[in-house]
CSV table of C-alpha atoms in Angstrom, one decimal:
chain,number,residue,atom,x,y,z
A,1,MET,CA,146.7,-49.2,-35.9
A,2,ASN,CA,143.5,-50.5,-34.5
A,3,ARG,CA,143.7,-54.1,-35.6
A,4,ARG,CA,141.9,-56.0,-32.8
A,5,THR,CA,142.8,-59.7,-33.0
A,6,ILE,CA,139.9,-62.0,-33.0
A,7,ALA,CA,142.0,-65.1,-33.3
A,8,GLY,CA,144.7,-66.8,-31.4
A,9,VAL,CA,147.3,-66.7,-34.2
A,10,ALA,CA,148.4,-63.3,-35.4
A,11,LEU,CA,148.8,-62.2,-38.9
A,12,VAL,CA,152.4,-62.7,-40.0
A,13,SER,CA,152.5,-61.4,-43.5
A,14,VAL,CA,150.0,-61.0,-46.3
A,15,LEU,CA,152.7,-61.9,-48.7
A,16,ALA,CA,154.7,-64.6,-47.0
A,17,LEU,CA,154.2,-68.2,-48.1
A,18,ALA,CA,151.8,-69.7,-46.6
A,19,GLY,CA,139.7,-76.3,-44.5
A,20,CYS,CA,137.0,-78.6,-40.1
A,21,SER,CA,135.3,-81.6,-41.6
A,22,GLY,CA,137.3,-84.3,-43.2
A,23,GLY,CA,137.9,-82.6,-46.5
A,24,GLY,CA,135.2,-81.2,-48.8
A,25,SER,CA,133.5,-82.1,-52.0
A,26,GLU,CA,133.5,-85.6,-53.3
A,27,GLY,CA,132.8,-84.4,-56.7
A,28,ALA,CA,129.1,-85.3,-56.7
A,29,PRO,CA,127.6,-85.6,-60.2
A,30,GLU,CA,125.5,-82.8,-61.7
A,31,GLY,CA,121.9,-82.8,-60.3
A,32,SER,CA,123.0,-84.6,-57.1
A,33,THR,CA,121.4,-83.4,-53.8
A,34,GLU,CA,124.5,-84.2,-51.9
A,35,THR,CA,125.8,-81.3,-49.9
A,36,GLN,CA,128.9,-79.8,-51.4
A,37,GLU,CA,131.6,-78.7,-48.9
A,38,LEU,CA,134.9,-77.0,-49.4
A,39,ASN,CA,137.6,-76.6,-46.8
A,40,ILE,CA,140.5,-74.1,-47.6
A,41,GLY,CA,143.7,-74.1,-45.6
A,42,MET,CA,144.8,-70.5,-45.0
A,43,THR,CA,148.3,-69.3,-44.3
A,44,LEU,CA,147.1,-66.8,-41.7
A,45,ASP,CA,144.3,-66.1,-39.3
A,46,VAL,CA,141.9,-63.2,-39.7
A,47,THR,CA,142.4,-60.2,-37.4
A,48,SER,CA,139.2,-58.4,-38.3
A,49,PHE,CA,136.2,-59.0,-40.6
A,50,SER,CA,135.5,-55.3,-41.0
A,51,PRO,CA,135.9,-54.2,-44.6
A,52,GLN,CA,137.7,-51.1,-43.2
A,53,GLU,CA,140.4,-53.4,-41.8
A,54,ALA,CA,140.5,-55.8,-44.7
A,55,ALA,CA,143.8,-57.4,-45.9
A,56,ASP,CA,144.8,-58.3,-49.4
A,57,GLY,CA,147.1,-61.2,-50.6
A,58,TYR,CA,146.7,-64.4,-48.7
A,59,ALA,CA,143.7,-63.0,-46.7
A,60,ILE,CA,141.4,-62.5,-49.7
A,61,PRO,CA,139.0,-65.4,-49.1
A,62,TYR,CA,138.1,-64.1,-45.6
A,63,TYR,CA,136.5,-61.1,-47.3
A,64,GLN,CA,135.3,-62.5,-50.6
A,65,LEU,CA,132.9,-64.9,-48.9
A,66,PRO,CA,130.7,-62.4,-46.9
A,67,TYR,CA,131.3,-59.3,-49.0
A,68,ASP,CA,130.7,-58.2,-52.6
A,69,THR,CA,133.1,-55.7,-54.1
A,70,LEU,CA,132.0,-52.8,-56.4
A,71,ILE,CA,133.8,-54.5,-59.3
A,72,ARG,CA,135.1,-58.0,-59.7
A,73,HIS,CA,138.1,-59.2,-61.6
A,74,THR,CA,138.1,-62.7,-63.1
A,75,ALA,CA,140.9,-65.3,-63.3
A,76,ASP,CA,142.0,-63.8,-66.6
A,77,GLY,CA,142.2,-60.3,-65.3
A,78,GLU,CA,139.0,-59.0,-66.9
A,79,TYR,CA,136.9,-56.4,-64.9
A,80,VAL,CA,133.2,-57.5,-64.7
A,81,PRO,CA,130.2,-56.0,-62.9
A,82,MET,CA,129.5,-56.8,-59.3
A,83,LEU,CA,127.7,-54.2,-57.1
A,84,ALA,CA,128.4,-51.7,-59.7
A,85,GLN,CA,126.8,-52.7,-63.0
A,86,GLU,CA,128.4,-49.9,-65.0
A,87,TRP,CA,131.3,-47.5,-64.6
A,88,SER,CA,133.0,-44.7,-66.6
A,89,TYR,CA,135.6,-42.0,-66.2
A,90,ASP,CA,135.3,-38.4,-67.2
A,91,GLU,CA,137.6,-37.0,-69.8
A,92,ASP,CA,140.3,-36.0,-67.3
A,93,GLN,CA,140.2,-39.4,-65.6
A,94,THR,CA,139.6,-37.7,-62.2
A,95,ALA,CA,135.9,-38.6,-61.7
A,96,LEU,CA,134.7,-42.2,-61.8
A,97,THR,CA,130.9,-42.7,-62.0
A,98,LEU,CA,129.5,-46.0,-60.7
A,99,THR,CA,125.9,-47.2,-61.4
A,100,LEU,CA,124.8,-49.7,-58.7
A,101,GLU,CA,122.6,-52.7,-59.0
A,102,GLU,CA,119.1,-51.9,-57.6
A,103,GLY,CA,117.2,-53.7,-54.9
A,104,ILE,CA,120.1,-55.2,-52.9
A,105,GLU,CA,119.6,-55.2,-49.1
A,106,PHE,CA,121.7,-56.3,-46.1
A,107,ASP,CA,120.1,-58.8,-43.8
A,108,ASP,CA,118.6,-56.2,-41.5
A,109,GLY,CA,116.9,-54.4,-44.4
A,110,THR,CA,119.4,-51.6,-44.8
A,111,PRO,CA,119.6,-50.8,-48.5
A,112,LEU,CA,122.8,-51.2,-50.5
A,113,ASP,CA,122.6,-47.8,-52.1
A,114,ALA,CA,124.9,-44.9,-53.0
A,115,GLU,CA,124.9,-43.6,-49.4
A,116,ALA,CA,126.0,-47.1,-48.2
A,117,VAL,CA,128.9,-47.1,-50.7
A,118,LYS,CA,129.9,-43.6,-49.8
A,119,ALA,CA,130.0,-44.4,-46.1
A,120,ASN,CA,132.1,-47.5,-46.7
A,121,LEU,CA,134.6,-45.9,-49.1
A,122,GLU,CA,135.1,-42.9,-46.9
A,123,ALA,CA,135.6,-45.0,-43.8
A,124,SER,CA,138.1,-47.3,-45.5
A,125,ARG,CA,140.0,-44.4,-47.0
A,126,ASP,CA,140.2,-42.5,-43.7
A,127,GLY,CA,140.8,-45.6,-41.5
A,128,THR,CA,144.0,-47.2,-40.3
A,129,GLY,CA,143.6,-50.5,-42.2
A,130,ILE,CA,146.4,-51.5,-44.5
A,131,MET,CA,144.0,-51.2,-47.5
A,132,SER,CA,143.4,-47.5,-46.9
A,133,ALA,CA,146.2,-46.7,-49.3
A,134,GLN,CA,144.2,-48.2,-52.1
A,135,LEU,CA,141.7,-45.4,-51.8
A,136,ALA,CA,144.2,-42.6,-51.1
A,137,SER,CA,143.4,-41.0,-54.5
A,138,VAL,CA,139.7,-40.5,-53.6
A,139,GLU,CA,139.2,-36.9,-52.6
A,140,SER,CA,135.5,-37.2,-52.1
A,141,VAL,CA,132.6,-39.6,-52.7
A,142,GLU,CA,129.3,-38.2,-54.0
A,143,ALA,CA,126.0,-40.0,-53.7
A,144,VAL,CA,124.2,-38.5,-56.7
A,145,ASP,CA,121.0,-40.6,-56.3
A,146,GLU,CA,120.2,-44.0,-54.9
A,147,THR,CA,122.1,-45.9,-57.5
A,148,THR,CA,124.8,-43.4,-58.7
A,149,VAL,CA,128.1,-42.8,-57.0
A,150,VAL,CA,130.8,-40.5,-58.2
A,151,LEU,CA,134.4,-40.9,-56.9
A,152,ASN,CA,136.2,-37.6,-57.3
A,153,LEU,CA,140.0,-38.1,-57.4
A,154,VAL,CA,142.8,-35.8,-56.5
A,155,ALA,CA,144.6,-37.0,-59.6
A,156,PRO,CA,144.2,-39.9,-62.1
A,157,ASP,CA,144.6,-43.3,-60.5
A,158,PRO,CA,145.4,-46.0,-63.0
A,159,ALA,CA,145.0,-48.7,-60.3
A,160,LEU,CA,141.6,-47.6,-59.0
A,161,LEU,CA,139.5,-50.3,-60.8
A,162,TRP,CA,141.8,-53.0,-59.5
A,163,ASN,CA,141.5,-51.6,-56.0
A,164,LEU,CA,137.7,-51.5,-56.2
A,165,SER,CA,137.8,-55.2,-57.2
A,166,SER,CA,140.0,-56.1,-54.2
A,167,PRO,CA,139.1,-56.3,-50.5
A,168,GLY,CA,139.5,-52.6,-50.3
A,169,GLY,CA,136.4,-52.3,-52.4
A,170,SER,CA,134.3,-54.5,-50.1
A,171,ILE,CA,131.0,-53.0,-49.0
A,172,GLY,CA,129.6,-53.8,-45.6
A,173,ASN,CA,126.4,-52.8,-43.7
A,174,PRO,CA,126.9,-49.0,-43.2
A,175,THR,CA,125.0,-49.1,-39.8
A,176,LYS,CA,127.9,-51.3,-38.4
A,177,ILE,CA,130.9,-49.4,-39.7
A,178,GLY,CA,133.4,-48.9,-36.9
A,179,THR,CA,131.6,-51.2,-34.5
A,180,ASP,CA,133.1,-54.1,-32.5
A,181,GLU,CA,130.4,-56.4,-34.0
A,182,MET,CA,131.7,-55.9,-37.5
A,183,VAL,CA,135.2,-57.0,-36.3
A,184,THR,CA,133.9,-60.4,-35.2
A,185,VAL,CA,130.9,-61.0,-37.5
A,186,PRO,CA,131.0,-59.8,-41.1
A,187,ASP,CA,127.8,-58.2,-42.4
A,188,GLY,CA,127.8,-57.9,-46.2
A,189,THR,CA,125.7,-58.9,-49.3
A,190,GLY,CA,128.2,-61.5,-50.5
A,191,PRO,CA,127.4,-65.1,-51.6
A,192,TYR,CA,128.1,-66.6,-48.2
A,193,VAL,CA,127.0,-65.9,-44.6
A,194,TYR,CA,129.3,-66.4,-41.6
A,195,ASP,CA,128.1,-69.2,-39.3
A,196,GLN,CA,129.4,-67.9,-36.0
A,197,ALA,CA,127.9,-70.9,-34.0
A,198,ALA,CA,129.7,-73.4,-36.2
A,199,SER,CA,133.0,-71.5,-36.2
A,200,ASN,CA,135.8,-71.8,-33.8
A,201,ILE,CA,138.0,-68.6,-33.6
A,202,GLY,CA,141.5,-69.4,-34.5
A,203,ALA,CA,140.7,-72.9,-35.8
A,204,GLU,CA,138.0,-72.7,-38.4
A,205,TYR,CA,135.6,-70.1,-39.9
A,206,VAL,CA,132.5,-71.6,-41.4
A,207,PHE,CA,130.4,-69.9,-44.1
A,208,THR,CA,127.1,-71.1,-45.6
A,209,LYS,CA,125.8,-70.3,-49.0
A,210,ARG,CA,123.3,-67.4,-49.0
A,211,ASP,CA,119.9,-68.7,-50.1
A,212,ASP,CA,118.7,-65.5,-51.7
A,213,TYR,CA,122.0,-64.2,-53.1
A,214,TRP,CA,121.2,-61.4,-55.5
A,215,ASP,CA,123.8,-62.4,-58.1
A,216,ALA,CA,123.3,-66.1,-58.1
A,217,ASP,CA,122.7,-66.1,-61.9
A,218,THR,CA,126.2,-64.8,-62.5
A,219,LEU,CA,128.0,-66.5,-59.6
A,220,ASP,CA,126.4,-69.9,-59.2
A,221,LEU,CA,128.9,-71.1,-56.7
A,222,PRO,CA,128.8,-74.9,-56.2
A,223,TYR,CA,129.6,-75.2,-52.6
A,224,ASP,CA,126.9,-75.1,-49.8
A,225,THR,CA,129.5,-74.6,-47.1
A,226,ILE,CA,133.0,-73.2,-47.3
A,227,THR,CA,135.3,-73.4,-44.3
A,228,LEU,CA,138.5,-71.4,-43.9
A,229,THR,CA,141.1,-73.1,-41.7
A,230,PRO,CA,144.1,-71.0,-40.6
A,231,LEU,CA,147.2,-73.1,-40.6
A,232,THR,CA,150.1,-70.7,-40.3
A,233,GLU,CA,152.8,-73.4,-40.4
A,234,ALA,CA,153.7,-74.8,-43.8
A,235,ALA,CA,154.0,-78.3,-42.4
A,236,ALA,CA,150.6,-78.1,-40.8
A,237,ARG,CA,149.0,-77.1,-44.2
A,238,VAL,CA,150.7,-80.0,-46.0
A,239,ASN,CA,149.7,-82.5,-43.3
A,240,ALA,CA,146.1,-81.3,-43.4
A,241,LEU,CA,146.0,-81.6,-47.2
A,242,LEU,CA,147.5,-85.1,-47.2
A,243,ALA,CA,145.1,-86.2,-44.5
A,244,GLY,CA,142.1,-84.9,-46.4
A,245,GLU,CA,141.3,-82.3,-43.7
A,246,VAL,CA,141.5,-79.5,-46.2
A,247,ASP,CA,140.8,-79.5,-50.0
A,248,GLY,CA,143.4,-76.9,-50.9
A,249,ALA,CA,146.2,-74.8,-49.4
A,250,PRO,CA,149.3,-72.9,-50.4
A,251,ILE,CA,152.5,-75.1,-50.2
A,252,ASP,CA,156.1,-74.4,-50.9
A,253,GLN,CA,158.8,-75.9,-53.1
A,254,THR,CA,160.1,-78.2,-50.5
A,255,THR,CA,156.8,-80.2,-50.3
A,256,VAL,CA,155.9,-80.4,-54.0
A,257,ALA,CA,157.2,-83.9,-54.4
A,258,GLN,CA,155.5,-85.0,-51.2
A,259,VAL,CA,152.1,-83.6,-52.3
A,260,GLU,CA,152.3,-85.0,-55.8
A,261,GLY,CA,153.5,-88.3,-54.5
A,262,SER,CA,150.4,-88.6,-52.3
A,263,GLY,CA,148.1,-88.3,-55.3
A,264,LYS,CA,147.2,-84.7,-54.8
A,265,GLN,CA,147.6,-82.0,-57.5
A,266,VAL,CA,149.9,-79.0,-57.5
A,267,VAL,CA,148.8,-75.8,-59.3
A,268,GLN,CA,151.7,-73.5,-60.2
A,269,TYR,CA,151.2,-69.9,-61.3
A,270,PRO,CA,153.3,-66.8,-61.6
A,271,ALA,CA,153.9,-64.7,-58.5
A,272,SER,CA,152.1,-61.5,-58.0
A,273,GLY,CA,154.8,-60.2,-55.7
A,274,VAL,CA,158.5,-59.4,-56.0
A,275,PHE,CA,160.9,-60.7,-53.4
A,276,GLY,CA,164.1,-59.0,-52.4
A,277,PHE,CA,165.5,-56.0,-50.5
A,278,PHE,CA,163.4,-52.9,-50.3
A,279,ILE,CA,165.7,-49.9,-49.7
A,280,THR,CA,164.0,-46.9,-48.1
A,281,ASP,CA,166.9,-44.9,-46.8
A,282,HIS,CA,168.1,-43.4,-50.2
A,283,ASP,CA,169.0,-40.2,-48.5
A,284,GLY,CA,171.4,-42.0,-46.1
A,285,THR,CA,169.6,-40.6,-43.0
A,286,MET,CA,170.1,-43.9,-41.1
A,287,VAL,CA,172.9,-45.5,-43.1
A,288,PRO,CA,174.9,-42.9,-44.9
A,289,ALA,CA,176.3,-45.4,-47.3
A,290,LEU,CA,172.9,-46.1,-48.8
A,291,ALA,CA,172.9,-42.6,-50.3
A,292,ASP,CA,175.7,-43.6,-52.6
A,293,VAL,CA,174.3,-45.2,-55.8
A,294,GLU,CA,177.5,-47.3,-56.2
A,295,VAL,CA,176.9,-48.8,-52.8
A,296,ARG,CA,173.3,-49.7,-53.8
A,297,GLN,CA,174.7,-51.1,-57.0
A,298,ALA,CA,177.2,-53.2,-55.0
A,299,ILE,CA,174.3,-54.6,-52.9
A,300,ASN,CA,172.7,-55.8,-56.1
A,301,MET,CA,175.9,-57.6,-57.0
A,302,ALA,CA,176.4,-59.2,-53.6
A,303,PHE,CA,174.2,-62.2,-53.9
A,304,ASP,CA,173.6,-65.1,-56.3
A,305,ARG,CA,169.9,-64.9,-57.3
A,306,ALA,CA,169.9,-67.9,-59.6
A,307,THR,CA,171.5,-70.2,-57.1
A,308,MET,CA,169.2,-69.2,-54.3
A,309,LEU,CA,166.1,-69.6,-56.5
A,310,ALA,CA,167.3,-73.1,-57.6
A,311,ASN,CA,168.4,-74.3,-54.1
A,312,LEU,CA,165.9,-72.5,-51.8
A,313,ARG,CA,162.8,-72.2,-54.0
A,314,GLY,CA,163.2,-75.3,-56.1
A,315,GLY,CA,163.7,-73.2,-59.3
A,316,TYR,CA,160.0,-72.3,-59.2
A,317,GLY,CA,160.1,-68.7,-60.4
A,318,LEU,CA,162.2,-66.1,-62.3
A,319,THR,CA,165.2,-64.1,-61.1
A,320,THR,CA,164.8,-60.4,-61.5
A,321,GLU,CA,166.6,-57.1,-61.0
A,322,GLN,CA,163.3,-55.3,-61.7
A,323,VAL,CA,160.4,-54.8,-59.3
A,324,PHE,CA,157.7,-54.5,-62.0
A,325,ASN,CA,155.9,-57.8,-62.6
A,326,ALA,CA,157.5,-60.0,-65.3
A,327,GLN,CA,154.0,-60.9,-66.6
A,328,GLY,CA,153.4,-57.4,-67.8
A,329,ASP,CA,154.7,-55.5,-70.8
A,330,VAL,CA,157.1,-53.2,-68.9
A,331,TRP,CA,159.5,-55.8,-67.5
A,332,ASP,CA,162.6,-55.8,-69.8
A,333,GLU,CA,164.7,-58.9,-70.4
A,334,SER,CA,167.5,-56.7,-71.8
A,335,ILE,CA,168.2,-55.0,-68.5
A,336,ASN,CA,167.7,-58.0,-66.2
A,337,ASP,CA,171.4,-58.8,-66.0
A,338,THR,CA,172.6,-55.2,-65.3
A,339,TYR,CA,174.4,-56.3,-62.2
A,340,GLY,CA,174.6,-60.1,-62.0
A,341,TYR,CA,176.6,-61.8,-59.2
A,342,ASP,CA,180.0,-60.3,-58.7
A,343,PRO,CA,181.0,-60.1,-55.0
A,344,VAL,CA,184.7,-59.1,-55.8
A,345,THR,CA,183.6,-56.0,-57.8
A,346,ALA,CA,180.9,-55.3,-55.2
A,347,LYS,CA,183.4,-55.2,-52.4
A,348,GLN,CA,185.8,-53.0,-54.3
A,349,MET,CA,182.9,-50.6,-55.1
A,350,ILE,CA,182.1,-50.3,-51.4
A,351,VAL,CA,185.8,-49.6,-50.6
A,352,ASP,CA,185.9,-47.0,-53.4
A,353,ALA,CA,182.8,-45.3,-52.0
A,354,GLY,CA,184.7,-44.5,-48.8
A,355,TYR,CA,183.9,-47.6,-46.7
A,356,PRO,CA,187.2,-49.6,-46.5
A,357,ASP,CA,186.0,-51.2,-43.2
A,358,GLY,CA,182.5,-51.7,-44.5
A,359,PHE,CA,179.3,-50.7,-42.7
A,360,SER,CA,176.4,-52.3,-41.0
A,361,ILE,CA,172.6,-52.3,-41.6
A,362,ASP,CA,169.8,-53.2,-39.1
A,363,MET,CA,167.0,-55.3,-40.7
A,364,PRO,CA,164.1,-57.3,-39.4
A,365,LEU,CA,164.6,-61.1,-39.5
A,366,LEU,CA,161.6,-62.8,-41.0
A,367,ALA,CA,161.0,-66.5,-41.8
A,368,PHE,CA,162.7,-66.5,-45.2
A,369,PRO,CA,165.1,-69.3,-46.1
A,370,GLU,CA,167.5,-66.9,-47.7
A,371,ALA,CA,168.5,-65.1,-44.5
A,372,ASP,CA,171.6,-67.2,-43.5
A,373,ILE,CA,173.0,-67.2,-47.1
A,374,LEU,CA,172.4,-63.4,-47.4
A,375,THR,CA,174.2,-62.8,-44.1
A,376,GLN,CA,177.3,-64.4,-45.4
A,377,ALA,CA,177.0,-62.9,-48.9
A,378,PHE,CA,176.8,-59.4,-47.5
A,379,ALA,CA,179.7,-60.0,-45.1
A,380,ASP,CA,181.8,-61.1,-48.0
A,381,VAL,CA,181.5,-57.6,-49.6
A,382,GLY,CA,181.9,-55.7,-46.3
A,383,ILE,CA,178.3,-55.3,-45.1
A,384,THR,CA,177.2,-56.6,-41.7
A,385,ILE,CA,173.5,-57.3,-41.4
A,386,ASN,CA,172.2,-57.0,-37.8
A,387,TRP,CA,169.0,-59.0,-37.9
A,388,GLU,CA,166.3,-58.1,-35.4
A,389,THR,CA,163.8,-60.8,-34.5
A,390,LEU,CA,160.2,-59.6,-34.3
A,391,ALA,CA,157.1,-61.2,-32.8
A,392,SER,CA,154.6,-62.0,-35.6
A,393,GLN,CA,152.2,-59.3,-34.4
A,394,GLU,CA,155.0,-56.7,-34.6
A,395,VAL,CA,156.1,-57.4,-38.2
A,396,PHE,CA,153.8,-54.8,-39.9
A,397,PRO,CA,153.9,-52.1,-37.2
A,398,GLN,CA,157.7,-52.3,-36.9
A,399,ILE,CA,158.5,-52.3,-40.6
A,400,LEU,CA,155.9,-49.6,-41.4
A,401,SER,CA,157.2,-47.4,-38.6
A,402,GLY,CA,160.2,-46.5,-40.8
A,403,LYS,CA,162.8,-47.6,-38.4
A,404,TYR,CA,164.6,-49.9,-40.9
A,405,PRO,CA,166.8,-48.5,-43.7
A,406,MET,CA,166.0,-51.6,-45.8
A,407,PHE,CA,164.2,-54.9,-45.3
A,408,LEU,CA,163.9,-58.3,-47.0
A,409,PHE,CA,160.3,-58.9,-48.0
A,410,GLN,CA,157.9,-59.9,-50.7
A,411,LEU,CA,155.5,-57.1,-51.8
A,412,GLN,CA,152.6,-57.1,-54.2
A,413,SER,CA,153.5,-56.0,-57.7
A,414,THR,CA,150.6,-56.7,-59.9
A,415,ASP,CA,151.0,-53.8,-62.4
A,416,PRO,CA,153.3,-50.8,-62.6
A,417,TRP,CA,151.0,-48.3,-61.1
A,418,GLN,CA,150.0,-50.6,-58.2
A,419,ALA,CA,153.7,-51.1,-57.4
A,420,ILE,CA,154.4,-47.3,-57.6
A,421,GLN,CA,151.5,-46.6,-55.2
A,422,PHE,CA,152.5,-49.5,-52.9
A,423,PHE,CA,156.2,-49.1,-52.4
A,424,ILE,CA,157.8,-46.5,-54.8
A,425,SER,CA,156.1,-43.1,-54.6
A,426,PRO,CA,156.8,-40.8,-51.7
A,427,GLU,CA,153.3,-41.4,-50.3
A,428,ALA,CA,153.5,-45.2,-50.7
A,429,THR,CA,152.8,-47.2,-47.6
A,430,TRP,CA,155.8,-49.5,-48.0
A,431,ASN,CA,158.1,-46.6,-48.9
A,432,THR,CA,158.5,-46.5,-45.1
A,433,SER,CA,160.8,-43.5,-45.0
A,434,HIS,CA,158.7,-41.7,-47.6
A,435,GLN,CA,161.8,-40.5,-49.4
A,436,SER,CA,161.7,-39.2,-52.9
A,437,ASN,CA,163.8,-38.2,-55.9
A,438,PRO,CA,162.8,-35.2,-58.2
A,439,GLU,CA,163.6,-37.1,-61.4
A,440,LEU,CA,161.7,-40.2,-60.3
A,441,ASP,CA,158.7,-38.1,-59.0
A,442,ALA,CA,158.5,-36.3,-62.4
A,443,MET,CA,158.2,-39.6,-64.2
A,444,ILE,CA,155.6,-40.8,-61.8
A,445,GLU,CA,153.6,-37.7,-62.4
A,446,LYS,CA,154.0,-38.1,-66.2
A,447,ALA,CA,152.6,-41.7,-66.0
A,448,GLN,CA,149.7,-40.6,-63.8
A,449,TYR,CA,148.6,-37.9,-66.2
A,450,ALA,CA,149.3,-39.8,-69.4
A,451,THR,CA,146.5,-39.4,-72.0
A,452,SER,CA,146.9,-42.8,-73.6
A,453,ASP,CA,147.8,-46.3,-72.6
A,454,GLU,CA,150.8,-46.2,-75.0
A,455,GLU,CA,152.1,-43.0,-73.3
A,456,ARG,CA,151.7,-44.5,-69.8
A,457,THR,CA,153.4,-47.8,-70.7
A,458,ALA,CA,156.3,-45.9,-72.3
A,459,THR,CA,156.7,-43.9,-69.1
A,460,TYR,CA,156.5,-47.0,-67.0
A,461,ARG,CA,159.4,-48.4,-69.0
A,462,GLU,CA,161.4,-45.2,-68.3
A,463,ILE,CA,160.7,-45.6,-64.6
A,464,ASN,CA,161.7,-49.2,-64.7
A,465,GLU,CA,165.0,-48.5,-66.3
A,466,TRP,CA,165.7,-45.6,-63.9
A,467,LEU,CA,165.0,-47.8,-60.9
A,468,VAL,CA,167.5,-50.4,-62.2
A,469,ASP,CA,170.1,-47.9,-63.1
A,470,ASN,CA,169.9,-46.2,-59.7
A,471,ALA,CA,169.7,-49.5,-57.8
A,472,TRP,CA,166.7,-48.1,-56.0
A,473,PHE,CA,165.9,-51.6,-54.7
A,474,ALA,CA,167.7,-54.9,-54.8
A,475,PRO,CA,165.1,-57.4,-56.0
A,476,MET,CA,165.8,-61.1,-56.2
A,477,TYR,CA,163.0,-63.0,-57.9
A,478,PHE,CA,159.4,-63.6,-58.6
A,479,SER,CA,158.9,-66.9,-56.8
A,480,ASP,CA,156.0,-68.8,-58.3
A,481,ASN,CA,153.0,-69.6,-56.2
A,482,LEU,CA,152.4,-73.3,-55.5
A,483,TYR,CA,149.0,-74.5,-54.4
A,484,GLY,CA,148.2,-78.0,-53.4
A,485,ALA,CA,144.7,-79.4,-53.8
A,486,SER,CA,142.6,-82.5,-53.7
A,487,THR,CA,141.9,-84.2,-57.0
A,488,ASP,CA,138.2,-83.8,-56.1
A,489,VAL,CA,138.5,-80.1,-56.7
A,490,ASP,CA,139.3,-78.2,-59.9
A,491,VAL,CA,141.3,-75.0,-59.1
A,492,THR,CA,141.7,-72.2,-61.6
A,493,ALA,CA,145.0,-70.3,-61.2
A,494,PRO,CA,144.1,-66.8,-60.1
A,495,TYR,CA,145.2,-63.6,-61.8
A,496,GLN,CA,147.8,-61.6,-59.9
A,497,GLN,CA,146.9,-63.1,-56.5
A,498,PRO,CA,148.9,-65.5,-54.3
A,499,VAL,CA,145.8,-67.6,-53.6
A,500,PRO,CA,142.7,-68.5,-55.7
A,501,SER,CA,139.6,-66.5,-55.3
A,502,ILE,CA,136.6,-68.3,-53.9
A,503,TYR,CA,135.2,-68.2,-57.4
A,504,ASP,CA,138.1,-70.3,-58.7
A,505,TYR,CA,137.1,-73.6,-57.1
A,506,ALA,CA,134.7,-76.2,-58.4
A,507,PRO,CA,134.1,-79.9,-57.8
A,508,ALA,CA,136.1,-82.0,-60.2
A,509,ALA,CA,134.0,-83.3,-63.1
């Protein structure tokens, strides 16, 4: 993967918990000429500004500032126009036609037209960036005329509109695709321009408001300058927030009382990702025991979800035995205690499966507070976890290489189809062994080709029940997102994102 690091601190996880002048806006009254500044504390540094190497999750602001996406989603989940003013599917849901806004240009005069969109989408789809999977369903991109683009799909993709409203749908200057320049200096049509001279790689990235932004009537963003400050350590983010060095930053449950006690505000909103064990070796190629459904069921019974959520995550969240998001209409309360916590039965099930002496599993050790407790919980039922410590820059490459039979992680699960494409289907990026099951594959295909929302939702529910019954994974909980902010800033809770969009901030009234 060609992910050239332009910063001193490497990306550790787009879904792990995670800005220069002394704070930002002072909440100037309407009509004031005072410069409005916002400083956002980021949980990670940026590795590349290229849209083709964009990252989702906690990295979103790095790309929303300089780039527009084809479609935008609001804080309530509604799709609204951005570069594409209109869009529609054909009857088979395999061709998406986009009508672009006219007259938009990049700074060097290159037009934002159908050819530019085609070049970006094809490069993103065919690239090695982690967002390439979002465009995997796009077989070809056709520039019909200057403002009309048609995305021809290999099969219906229920998540495509969401993907086009995410960093994967960012459109950059086509003349710079694949260049080193685009890695270090973003070139888009977005509401802000990167100020390279004022920025300090690895410490702060400064963006100034674009004077002639084409969509200013729709997105009248209040800040003249937005600075993104990477603070990869949770303590550093909290300290910067309390000192007024940043106006907002992700925090964790251990610092809520400290943040609120200092007079700052805490915004709490449901998680967009599911945390737990992602089993990929269902065929038992690396660990034969994992091919046995009763062993996987025993794993689901080995740990106490409720106690860990309460003690390690402050009770902020929801325990789950399902990977589909609890905010949707597929998650089912009636099957959420299929296994529960029963280590005695779990140990006997492992013995009955033919492993009286237990077995061992190699897994990567990441910075999750649950690791020590889970080590003992697994040992109590006869499973030895051999944790392998990884350097931060090796986390993604090592996990995605498929070397681990299962791993403890938090992965995005915004809607059922997104989850299927992200870590369930045989082609999914985070199904690192790319294993499959004929029964599951048939249900996935049925959902993909459903002719109505009702049929698709019903099929998702069948898939959800099958995943639980077969203990395909061992999810633990949806841990709520917690965001600390200055009282000088109003922060709107985002929709299915771990951090707010840049559009979700405003000076306090």
